[in-house]
Coordinates of C-alpha atoms in Angstrom, one line a residue:
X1 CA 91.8 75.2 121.6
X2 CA 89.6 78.3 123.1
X3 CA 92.3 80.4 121.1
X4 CA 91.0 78.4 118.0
X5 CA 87.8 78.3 118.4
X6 CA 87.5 82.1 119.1
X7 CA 89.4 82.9 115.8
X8 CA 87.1 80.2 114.0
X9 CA 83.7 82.1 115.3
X10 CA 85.5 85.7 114.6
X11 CA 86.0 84.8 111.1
X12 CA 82.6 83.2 110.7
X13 CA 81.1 86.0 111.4
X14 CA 83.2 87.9 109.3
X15 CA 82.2 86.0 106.7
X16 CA 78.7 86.2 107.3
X17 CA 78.5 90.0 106.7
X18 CA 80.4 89.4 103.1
X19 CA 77.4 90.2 101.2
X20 CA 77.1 93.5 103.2
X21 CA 80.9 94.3 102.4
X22 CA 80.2 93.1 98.8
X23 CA 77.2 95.6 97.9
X24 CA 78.9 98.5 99.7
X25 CA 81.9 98.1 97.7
X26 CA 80.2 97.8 94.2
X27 CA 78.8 101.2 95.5
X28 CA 81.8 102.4 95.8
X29 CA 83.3 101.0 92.4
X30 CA 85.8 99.0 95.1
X31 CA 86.4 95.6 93.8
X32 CA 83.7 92.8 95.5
X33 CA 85.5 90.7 97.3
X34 CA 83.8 87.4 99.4
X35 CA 85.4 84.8 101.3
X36 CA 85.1 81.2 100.0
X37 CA 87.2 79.5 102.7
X38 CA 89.4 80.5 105.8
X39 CA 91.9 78.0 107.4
X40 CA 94.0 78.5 110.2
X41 CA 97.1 77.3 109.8
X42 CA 99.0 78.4 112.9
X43 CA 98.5 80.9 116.1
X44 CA 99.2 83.7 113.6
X45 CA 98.6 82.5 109.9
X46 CA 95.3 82.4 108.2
X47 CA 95.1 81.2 104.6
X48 CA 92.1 82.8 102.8
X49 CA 90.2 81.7 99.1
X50 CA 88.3 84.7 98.2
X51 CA 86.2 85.9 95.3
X52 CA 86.3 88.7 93.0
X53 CA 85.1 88.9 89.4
X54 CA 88.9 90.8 88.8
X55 CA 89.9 87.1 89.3
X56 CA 88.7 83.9 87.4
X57 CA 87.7 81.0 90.0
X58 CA 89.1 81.6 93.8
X59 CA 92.3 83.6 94.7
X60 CA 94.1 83.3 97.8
X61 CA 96.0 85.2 100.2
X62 CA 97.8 84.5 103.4
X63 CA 97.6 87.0 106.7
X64 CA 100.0 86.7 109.4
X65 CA 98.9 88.2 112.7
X66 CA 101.1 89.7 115.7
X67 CA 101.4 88.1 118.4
X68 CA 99.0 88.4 121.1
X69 CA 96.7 90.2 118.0
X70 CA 94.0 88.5 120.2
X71 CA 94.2 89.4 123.2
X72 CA 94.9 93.4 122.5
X73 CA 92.4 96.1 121.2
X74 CA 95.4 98.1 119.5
X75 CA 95.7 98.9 115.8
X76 CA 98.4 97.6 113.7
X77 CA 100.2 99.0 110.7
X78 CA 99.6 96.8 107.4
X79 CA 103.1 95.2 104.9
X80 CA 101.5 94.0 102.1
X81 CA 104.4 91.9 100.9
X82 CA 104.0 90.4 97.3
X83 CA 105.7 87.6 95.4
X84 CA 107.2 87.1 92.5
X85 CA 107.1 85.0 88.8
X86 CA 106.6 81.4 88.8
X87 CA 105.6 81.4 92.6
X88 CA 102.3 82.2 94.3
X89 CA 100.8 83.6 97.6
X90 CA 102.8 80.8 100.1
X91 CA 106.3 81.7 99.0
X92 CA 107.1 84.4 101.8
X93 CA 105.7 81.9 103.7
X94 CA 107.1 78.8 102.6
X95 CA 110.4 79.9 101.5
X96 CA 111.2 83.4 103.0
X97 CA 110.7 83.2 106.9
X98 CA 108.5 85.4 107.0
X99 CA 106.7 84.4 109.8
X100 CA 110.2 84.1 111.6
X101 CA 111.1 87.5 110.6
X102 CA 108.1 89.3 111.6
X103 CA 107.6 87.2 115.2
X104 CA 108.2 90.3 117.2
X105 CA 106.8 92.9 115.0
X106 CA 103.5 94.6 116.0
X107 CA 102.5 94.1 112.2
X108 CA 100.5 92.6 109.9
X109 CA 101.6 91.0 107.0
X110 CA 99.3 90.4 104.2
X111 CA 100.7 88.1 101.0
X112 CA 98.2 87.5 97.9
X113 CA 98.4 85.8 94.9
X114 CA 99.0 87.5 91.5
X115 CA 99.0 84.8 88.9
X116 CA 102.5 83.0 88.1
X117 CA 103.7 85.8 85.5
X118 CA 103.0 88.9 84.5
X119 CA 101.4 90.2 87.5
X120 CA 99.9 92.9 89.6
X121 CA 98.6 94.7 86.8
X122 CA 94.9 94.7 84.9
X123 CA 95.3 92.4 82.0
X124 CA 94.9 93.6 78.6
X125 CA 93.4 90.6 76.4
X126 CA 93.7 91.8 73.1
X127 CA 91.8 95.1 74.6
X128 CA 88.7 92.8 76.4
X129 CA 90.0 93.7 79.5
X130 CA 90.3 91.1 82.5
X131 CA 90.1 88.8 84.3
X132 CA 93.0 89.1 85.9
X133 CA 92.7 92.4 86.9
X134 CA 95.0 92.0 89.6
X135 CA 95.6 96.1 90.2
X136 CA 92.2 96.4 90.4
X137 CA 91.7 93.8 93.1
X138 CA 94.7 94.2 94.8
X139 CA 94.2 98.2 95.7
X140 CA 90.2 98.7 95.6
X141 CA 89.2 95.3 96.7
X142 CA 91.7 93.6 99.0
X143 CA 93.0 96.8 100.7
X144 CA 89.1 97.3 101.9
X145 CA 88.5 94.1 102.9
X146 CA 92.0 93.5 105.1
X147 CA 90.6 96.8 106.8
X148 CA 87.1 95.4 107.4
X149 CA 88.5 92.0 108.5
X150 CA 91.3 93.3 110.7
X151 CA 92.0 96.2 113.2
X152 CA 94.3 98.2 111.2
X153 CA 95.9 101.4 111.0
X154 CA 93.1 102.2 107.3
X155 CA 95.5 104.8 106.0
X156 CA 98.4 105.3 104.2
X157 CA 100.4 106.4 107.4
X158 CA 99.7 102.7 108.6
X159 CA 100.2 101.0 104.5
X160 CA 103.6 99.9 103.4
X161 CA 104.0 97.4 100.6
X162 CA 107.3 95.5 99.7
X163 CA 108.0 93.0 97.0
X164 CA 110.9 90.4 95.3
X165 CA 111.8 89.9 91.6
X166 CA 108.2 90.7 89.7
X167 CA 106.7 91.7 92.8
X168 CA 109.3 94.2 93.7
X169 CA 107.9 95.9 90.1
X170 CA 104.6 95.4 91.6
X171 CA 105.2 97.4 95.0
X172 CA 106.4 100.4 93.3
X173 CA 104.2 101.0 90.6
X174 CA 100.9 100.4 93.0
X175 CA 103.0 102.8 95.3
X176 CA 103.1 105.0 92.0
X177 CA 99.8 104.4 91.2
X178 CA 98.3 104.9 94.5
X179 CA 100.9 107.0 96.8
X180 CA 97.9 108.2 98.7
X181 CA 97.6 104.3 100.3
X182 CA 100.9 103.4 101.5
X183 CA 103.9 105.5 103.5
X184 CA 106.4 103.3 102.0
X185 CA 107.7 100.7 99.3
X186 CA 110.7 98.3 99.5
X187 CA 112.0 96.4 96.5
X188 CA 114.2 93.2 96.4
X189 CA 116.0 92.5 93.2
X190 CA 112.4 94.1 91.7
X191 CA 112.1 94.1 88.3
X192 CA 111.5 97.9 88.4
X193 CA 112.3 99.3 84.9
X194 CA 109.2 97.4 83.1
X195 CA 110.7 98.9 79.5
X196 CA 114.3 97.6 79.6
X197 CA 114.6 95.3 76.6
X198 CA 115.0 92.3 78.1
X199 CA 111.5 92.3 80.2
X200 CA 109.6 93.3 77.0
X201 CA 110.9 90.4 75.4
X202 CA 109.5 87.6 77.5
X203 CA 106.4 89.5 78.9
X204 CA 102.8 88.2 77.7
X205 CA 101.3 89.9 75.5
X206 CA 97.9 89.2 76.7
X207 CA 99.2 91.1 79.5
X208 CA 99.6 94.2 78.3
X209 CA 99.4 93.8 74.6
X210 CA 102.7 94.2 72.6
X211 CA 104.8 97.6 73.7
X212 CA 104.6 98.4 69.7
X213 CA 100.8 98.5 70.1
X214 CA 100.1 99.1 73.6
X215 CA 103.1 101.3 74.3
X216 CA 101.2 103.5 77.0
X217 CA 100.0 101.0 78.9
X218 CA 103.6 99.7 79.6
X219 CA 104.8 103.2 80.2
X220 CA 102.1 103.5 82.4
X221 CA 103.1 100.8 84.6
X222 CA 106.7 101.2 84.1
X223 CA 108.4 102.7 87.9
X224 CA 110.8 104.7 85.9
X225 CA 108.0 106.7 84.2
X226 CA 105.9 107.0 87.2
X227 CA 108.4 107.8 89.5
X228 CA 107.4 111.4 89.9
X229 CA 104.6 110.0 91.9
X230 CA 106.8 108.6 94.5
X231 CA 107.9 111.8 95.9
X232 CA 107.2 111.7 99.6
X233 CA 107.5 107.9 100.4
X234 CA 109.8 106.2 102.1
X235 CA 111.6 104.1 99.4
X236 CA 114.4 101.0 99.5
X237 CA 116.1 99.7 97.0
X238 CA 118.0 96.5 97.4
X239 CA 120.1 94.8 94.1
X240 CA 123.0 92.1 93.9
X241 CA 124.2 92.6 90.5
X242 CA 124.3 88.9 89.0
X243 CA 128.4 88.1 89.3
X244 CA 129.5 84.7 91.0
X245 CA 130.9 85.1 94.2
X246 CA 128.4 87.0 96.7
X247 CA 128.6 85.7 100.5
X248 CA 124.7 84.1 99.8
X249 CA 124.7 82.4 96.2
X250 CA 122.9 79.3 96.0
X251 CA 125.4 78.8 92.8
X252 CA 128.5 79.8 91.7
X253 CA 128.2 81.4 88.3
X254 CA 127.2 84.5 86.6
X255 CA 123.5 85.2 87.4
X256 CA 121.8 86.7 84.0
X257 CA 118.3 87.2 86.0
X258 CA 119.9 89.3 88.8
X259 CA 122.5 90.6 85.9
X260 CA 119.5 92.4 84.1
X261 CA 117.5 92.8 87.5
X262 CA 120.9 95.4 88.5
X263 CA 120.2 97.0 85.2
X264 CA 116.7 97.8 86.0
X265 CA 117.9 99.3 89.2
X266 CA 120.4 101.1 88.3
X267 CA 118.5 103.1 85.6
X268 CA 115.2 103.6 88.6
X269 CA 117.8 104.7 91.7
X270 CA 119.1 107.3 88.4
X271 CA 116.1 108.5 88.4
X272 CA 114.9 108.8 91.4
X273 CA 117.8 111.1 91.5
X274 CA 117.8 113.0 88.7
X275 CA 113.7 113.8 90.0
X276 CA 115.5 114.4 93.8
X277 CA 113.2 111.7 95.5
X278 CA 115.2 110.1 98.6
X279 CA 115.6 106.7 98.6
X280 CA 117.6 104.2 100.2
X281 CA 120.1 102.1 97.3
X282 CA 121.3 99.0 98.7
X283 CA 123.4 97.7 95.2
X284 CA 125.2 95.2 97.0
X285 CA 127.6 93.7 94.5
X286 CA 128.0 90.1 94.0
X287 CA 124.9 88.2 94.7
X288 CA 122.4 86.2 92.5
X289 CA 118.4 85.8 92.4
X290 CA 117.5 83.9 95.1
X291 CA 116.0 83.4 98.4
X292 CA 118.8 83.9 101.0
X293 CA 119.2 87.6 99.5
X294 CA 115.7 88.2 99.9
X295 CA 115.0 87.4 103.0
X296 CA 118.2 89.1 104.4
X297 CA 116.7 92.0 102.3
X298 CA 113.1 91.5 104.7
X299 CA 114.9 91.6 107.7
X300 CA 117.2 94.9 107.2
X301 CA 114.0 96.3 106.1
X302 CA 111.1 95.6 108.7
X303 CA 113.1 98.0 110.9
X304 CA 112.6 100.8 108.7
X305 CA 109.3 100.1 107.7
X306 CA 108.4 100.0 111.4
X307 CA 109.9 103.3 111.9
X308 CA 108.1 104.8 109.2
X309 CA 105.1 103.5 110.7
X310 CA 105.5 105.5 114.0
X311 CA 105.8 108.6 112.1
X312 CA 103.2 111.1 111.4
X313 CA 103.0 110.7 107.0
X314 CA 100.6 113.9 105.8
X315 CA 99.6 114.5 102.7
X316 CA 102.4 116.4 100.9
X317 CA 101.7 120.1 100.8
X318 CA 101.7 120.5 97.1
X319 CA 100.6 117.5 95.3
X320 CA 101.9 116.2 91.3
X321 CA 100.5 113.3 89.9
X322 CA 100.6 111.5 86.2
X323 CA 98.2 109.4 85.4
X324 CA 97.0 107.3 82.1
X325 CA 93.6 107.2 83.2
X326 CA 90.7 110.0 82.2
X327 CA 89.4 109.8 85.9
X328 CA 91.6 109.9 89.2
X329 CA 91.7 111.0 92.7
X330 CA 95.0 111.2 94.6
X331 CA 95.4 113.0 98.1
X332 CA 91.8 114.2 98.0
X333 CA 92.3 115.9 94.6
X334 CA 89.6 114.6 92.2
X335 CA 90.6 114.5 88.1
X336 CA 87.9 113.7 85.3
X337 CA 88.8 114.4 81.8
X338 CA 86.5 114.0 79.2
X339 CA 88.8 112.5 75.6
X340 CA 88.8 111.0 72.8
X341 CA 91.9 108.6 73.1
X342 CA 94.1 107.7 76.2
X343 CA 97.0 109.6 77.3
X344 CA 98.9 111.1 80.4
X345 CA 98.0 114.0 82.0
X346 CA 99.6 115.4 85.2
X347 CA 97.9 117.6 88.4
X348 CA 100.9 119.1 89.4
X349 CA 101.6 121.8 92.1
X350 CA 98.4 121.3 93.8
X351 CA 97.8 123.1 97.0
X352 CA 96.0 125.8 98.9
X353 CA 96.8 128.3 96.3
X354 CA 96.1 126.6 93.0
X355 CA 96.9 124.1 90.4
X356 CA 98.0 123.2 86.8
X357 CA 96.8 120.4 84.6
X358 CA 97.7 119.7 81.9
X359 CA 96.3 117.6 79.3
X360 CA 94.0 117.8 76.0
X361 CA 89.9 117.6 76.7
X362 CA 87.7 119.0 79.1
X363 CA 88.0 118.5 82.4
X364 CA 86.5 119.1 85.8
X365 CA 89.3 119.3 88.8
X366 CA 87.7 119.0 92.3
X367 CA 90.1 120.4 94.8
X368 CA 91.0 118.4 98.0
X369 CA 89.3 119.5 100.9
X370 CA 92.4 122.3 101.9
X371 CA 90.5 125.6 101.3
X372 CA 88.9 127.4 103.9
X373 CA 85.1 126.4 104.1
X374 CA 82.8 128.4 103.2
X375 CA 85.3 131.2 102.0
X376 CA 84.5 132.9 98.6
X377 CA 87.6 132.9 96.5
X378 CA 89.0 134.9 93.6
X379 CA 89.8 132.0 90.7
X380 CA 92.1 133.0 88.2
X381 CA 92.4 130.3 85.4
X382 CA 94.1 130.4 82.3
X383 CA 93.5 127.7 79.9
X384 CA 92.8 126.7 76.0
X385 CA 89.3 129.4 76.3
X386 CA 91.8 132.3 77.6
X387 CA 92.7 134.0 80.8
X388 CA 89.8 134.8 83.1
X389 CA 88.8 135.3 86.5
X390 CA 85.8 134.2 88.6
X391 CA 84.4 134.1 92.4
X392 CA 83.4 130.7 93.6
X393 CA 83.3 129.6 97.3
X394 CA 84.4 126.7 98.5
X395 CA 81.8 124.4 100.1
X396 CA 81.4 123.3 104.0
X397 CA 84.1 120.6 103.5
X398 CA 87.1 123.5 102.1
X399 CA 86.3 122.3 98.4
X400 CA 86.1 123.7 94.7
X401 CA 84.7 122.4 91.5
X402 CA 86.3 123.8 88.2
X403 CA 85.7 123.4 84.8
X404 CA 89.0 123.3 82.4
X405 CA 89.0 123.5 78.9
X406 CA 92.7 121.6 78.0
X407 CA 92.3 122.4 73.5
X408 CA 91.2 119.7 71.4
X409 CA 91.2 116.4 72.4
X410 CA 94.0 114.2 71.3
X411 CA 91.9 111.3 68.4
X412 CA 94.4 108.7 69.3
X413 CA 96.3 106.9 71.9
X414 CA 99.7 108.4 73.2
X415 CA 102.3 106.7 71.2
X416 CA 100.9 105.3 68.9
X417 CA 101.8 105.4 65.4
X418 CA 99.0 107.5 64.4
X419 CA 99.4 109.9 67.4
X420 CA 103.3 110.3 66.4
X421 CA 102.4 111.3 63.4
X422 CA 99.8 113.4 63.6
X423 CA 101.9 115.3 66.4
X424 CA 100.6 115.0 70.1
X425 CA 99.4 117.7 71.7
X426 CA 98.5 118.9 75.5
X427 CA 98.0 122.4 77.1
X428 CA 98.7 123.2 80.5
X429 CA 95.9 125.0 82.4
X430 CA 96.6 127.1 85.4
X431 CA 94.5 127.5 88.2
X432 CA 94.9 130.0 90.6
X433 CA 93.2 130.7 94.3
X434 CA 92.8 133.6 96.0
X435 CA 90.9 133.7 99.1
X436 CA 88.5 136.6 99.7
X437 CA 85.9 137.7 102.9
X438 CA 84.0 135.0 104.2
X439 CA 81.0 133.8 102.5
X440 CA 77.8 131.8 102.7
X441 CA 78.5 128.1 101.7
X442 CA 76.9 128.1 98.0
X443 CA 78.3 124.7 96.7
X444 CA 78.3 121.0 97.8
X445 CA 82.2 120.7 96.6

């Protein structure tokens, strides 16, 4: 009962500094996030309703604790481990031990809710926007408060995120997405190729609008495309293929779910290949959609995941990113492009000694905070204006701001019919850095 009661008056007070949390986060263009209700439904499981304008009405999300969480002053890595269609936020709970397979695992497992179908993505609505915008929530809202609320490791090196069916999909395009949050991403019969035929056909269209129409938005969450930005984590891969007969089958038939799932799979591990991004494939042969594989696939995979955890993750040397959105920051590296219509555009080869972006628009790249401070530099940048050179130095935090001129921007959306036919079109500025003698620190960069 003391156990209880201190837990109870922790979370109270947690509580109690929500509209704190809330402001600072709208500052921050995080996603607010305030807790509605907290119930403790065992030593280590609390069940949370929380807020957020991403979500219409409550939303809620399960925590499981480590053992002895308590009575210790450590920090714990973070799984955020996500569900798939037609279930909710309980099912890892509920139906996939994970509570069981996480009992002696100095971890914290953290399970929300992403709508019944067609989830962890920002919802389209015939181009309104959300609610849901369950990206949105998910990455710059819940990560945030989890950190707040809990003593974790708050950094990718402590993140991993893991998923089944739908939310397989889900963990590797946020990892794709956002590779500077998490170390690692494990799938379980995930529906990772978001284009193949089959997927398109039953998706919602409120979702992301029809791939006719809306064809970069799919691309945009699709693993396959994004998989570039994957290079560096610690990947798994785990796929029955849909034929009767595997040791764990709840029936025994052809299974047309895990059938197409192994399609999806099999063109993402090709990928990954083909791009030279390590991976573990687990195609296991005979096995259909259901529970017993998944958990099975939890428990080979907490070992790794805890592995991961004890190693030392930096930021990759050279970063590459794609992105569909006009303003991004990955690694430290900061992108704003000002456009006409959306598109991709990629940072790519980023580093202590320069950059390429490439793109249509102007754009301002602030570098991540690598260069020496207060350095002077020689900048050589050739772009849509030309080849030139200039001296900048980098500001008291090893940062410079650039301005890029990528040619005309592009009047309409990547993909689209107008854009096909009109011809799309992108240049590829390069930026290059040259440090010189040691200067005063002129900039704020």
């Amino acid at each position: 009962m003391r156990l209880r009661a201190l837990i109870l008056a922790g979370l109270c007070l947690a509580a109690a500094s929500a509209v704190v949390a809330q402001a600072q986060a709208q500052a921050q263009g995080q996603a607010a996030v305030g807790v509605q209700s907290v119930q403790q439904i065992d030593d280590r499981l609390l069940e949370f309703q929380l807020l957020t304008p991403d979500v219409a009405g409550a939303t809620g999300v399960r925590v499981l604790l480590p053992e002895g969480y308590r009575q210790s002053r450590r920090r714990y890595p973070v799984l955020y481990l996500l569900h798939g269609a037609i279930n909710n936020y309980k099912a890892w709970t509920d139906q996939g031990d994970a509570e069981a397979l996480t009992a002696k695992r100095k971890l914290i497992v953290v399970m929300p809710d992403s709508g019944t179908h067609d989830g962890y993505t920002d919802w389209y609505n015939g181009g309104q926007g959300g609610p849901p915008a369950w990206e949105h929530y998910h990455l710059t809202g819940l990560v945030p408060f989890i950190d707040h609320r809990f003593r974790t490791i708050a950094d990718r090196r402590g993140r991993a995120i893991a998923g089944l069916s739908m939310g397989g999909g889900g963990a590797m395009i946020y990892a794709a997405h956002r590779p500077d949050l998490f170390t690692a991403a494990a799938s379980f019969s995930g529906a990772v190729n978001l284009t193949h035929p089959a997927i398109v056909a039953i998706a919602d269209p409120a979702a992301r609008g029809s791939y006719v129409d809306q064809r970069l938005r799919w691309e945009a969450d699709d693993p396959v495309r994004m998989a570039a930005n994957l290079k560096g984590l610690k990947l798994v891969l785990r796929t029955g293929n849909g034929m009767p007969g595997g040791p764990l089958d709840d029936r025994a038939k052809l299974d047309v779910v895990e059938l197409v799932v192994h399609q999806s799979n099999l063109t993402f591990h090709q990928r990954l290949e083909k791009l030279g991004i390590t991976h573990l494939w687990d195609d296991y042969g005979p096995g259909d959609h259901s529970w017993p594989y998944w958990r099975r696939g939890l428990a080979e995979t907490l070992p790794i995941l805890m592995r991961r955890f004890r190693r030392q993750t930096p930021p990759p040397a050279k970063v590459s990113y794609t992105s569909d959105r006009p303003g991004y920051d990955v690694y430290g590296w900061s992108v704003r492009i000002k456009r006409l219509a959306d598109e991709f555009s990629t940072l790519s080869g980023a580093g202590r000694k320069g950059f390429r972006l490439t793109g249509s628009g102007k754009a301002t790249v602030t570098t991540a905070p690598v260069l020496s401070a207060c350095r002077r530099y020689l900048v050589k940048i050739e772009d849509a204006n030309g080849k030139r050179s200039v001296h900048r130095t980098a500001g008291g935090r090893g940062r410079l701001r650039l301005q890029l001129d990528l040619g005309p921007s592009n009047p309409n959306p990547q993909y689209s019919v107008a854009d096909i036919a009109a011809g799309h079109r992108s240049v590829t500025a390069k930026v290059r850095l040259r440090p010189q003698k040691k200067g005063g620190c002129g900039h704020h960069a």
